[in-house]
Amino acid sequence: MRKLIIIKYGELTTKKGNINLFINTLSKNIKAYLNEYSYEEKHDAGRMFIIPEDNDYDEILDILKHVFGLHEINLGYETKTKDLDSLGNEILELLKDKDFATFKVQTKRSDKTYPINSMDISRKMGGIILKNIPNLKVDVNNPEIIVNIEIRKDFSYFYFDVIDGLGGYPVGVAGKGLLMLSGGIDSPVAGYMAIKRGVKLEAVYFESPPHTSDQAKDKVLKLAKKLALYNNTYLKVHVINFTPIQEAILKNIPHEYLITIMRRMMYRISKRIALMENCKILVNGESIGQVASQTLNSMSVINHVVDIPVIRPVACLDKLEIIDIAKKIDTYETSILPFIDCCTIFVPDHPVINPELSKCEEYETLIPYEDMIKDAIKNKEVIKVELKEQNNHSDLL
Ligand code: ATP
Ligand code: MG
């Protein structure tokens, strides 16, 4: 008998044609997360097994809880025996240290040549347990312990505790996306939701020094690190110095259109970075109706400058729903730190709610934005934010 971690894929298994891509990606991702650990990996019909070489099961289980694409991660025991009595002895050996009064047995038999069906295996194993441990009762509805057994072709295994995985798809199976990451509450949540669907993210952050501070940037890098936990251990952040463009907008554009045009510039730059980095989509934290630039009219006029899909995972969530997720993924406390963002420095008193495309286009002729965009991209700073810090951002730990 040996201890092992059993991984169930859940939703992955519905992707018949792509199943190998999914499992290979998952396996590679797990390797990235567990790169400091030695372990054996084994595959058997619809399951992956991780067998740590040292006794670091708990640490590894904790890490796997943050890996997308895992439906369940169970700590169990593998045995070569498929004989019910000897299997029963091994199960009893482990059960005797547990304190419980009710239980049930649940069996799956992927080896269909095994002579006894699942129901009967459960029933027999229930009998063995009742006979050997005094004062136990079977409770099929609400048992304190579930003895899960799977009979496979070359071995069987069993486990008692079910640990929920994060679900979703393995990061990267969907390709890459570029997250517009600000210091607010919404964009980290949007990023998390995109990663959940298998999108590997890079991020772009617009800063406007000296109007925005280094602390605002550090805050964004801190959020990036929180996302790195889900994004296969790192997040590459492209930092754009937006000051010249923003100052030109402020100087030349009628104030009610400041935000609309600023956001059109952000979109233009983001799209170009996306193409350079092979990202197929933009992802942002816009939410319908939240502010003037997020009315349907505003979104439409802003979206007009790009021809790649813009995914807005939180578009239809209420702020309170977004905050709930932010708390769950531990970005909330960082997001509410009070550092000014480039979107908030030059907010006009009356931003336009129904901007007109023709006016945007007319006003934009007042600034040489093509050259400014090229410069901004040429001068961008790229920071690879890693879960395990190897660079000089030790302050983010
Ligand atoms: P909040 O949670 O306060 O609403 P926010 O980040 O959502 O913060 P918004 O002004 O609503 O701020 O911006 C909408 C979206 O635009 C953000 O979710 C983000 O995706 C993108 N964005 C805004 N500012 C920046 C920035 N400085 N850099 C990169 N993306 C930004
Ligand atoms: Mg917002």
PDB file of C-alpha atoms in Angstrom, residues 109 140 234 257 297 299 367:
ATOM      1  CA  ARG A 109     -15.201  -0.095 -10.925  1.00  0.00           C
ATOM      2  CA  VAL A 140     -26.130   6.548   3.304  1.00  0.00           C
ATOM      3  CA  TYR A 234       3.992  34.083 -12.937  1.00  0.00           C
ATOM      4  CA  TYR A 257     -14.274  63.621 -23.662  1.00  0.00           C
ATOM      5  CA  ASN A 297     -22.600  53.749 -25.688  1.00  0.00           C
ATOM      6  CA  MET A 299     -18.132  50.875 -24.401  1.00  0.00           C
ATOM      7  CA  ILE A 367      -2.939  65.096 -30.979  1.00  0.00           C
TER       8      ILE A 367
END
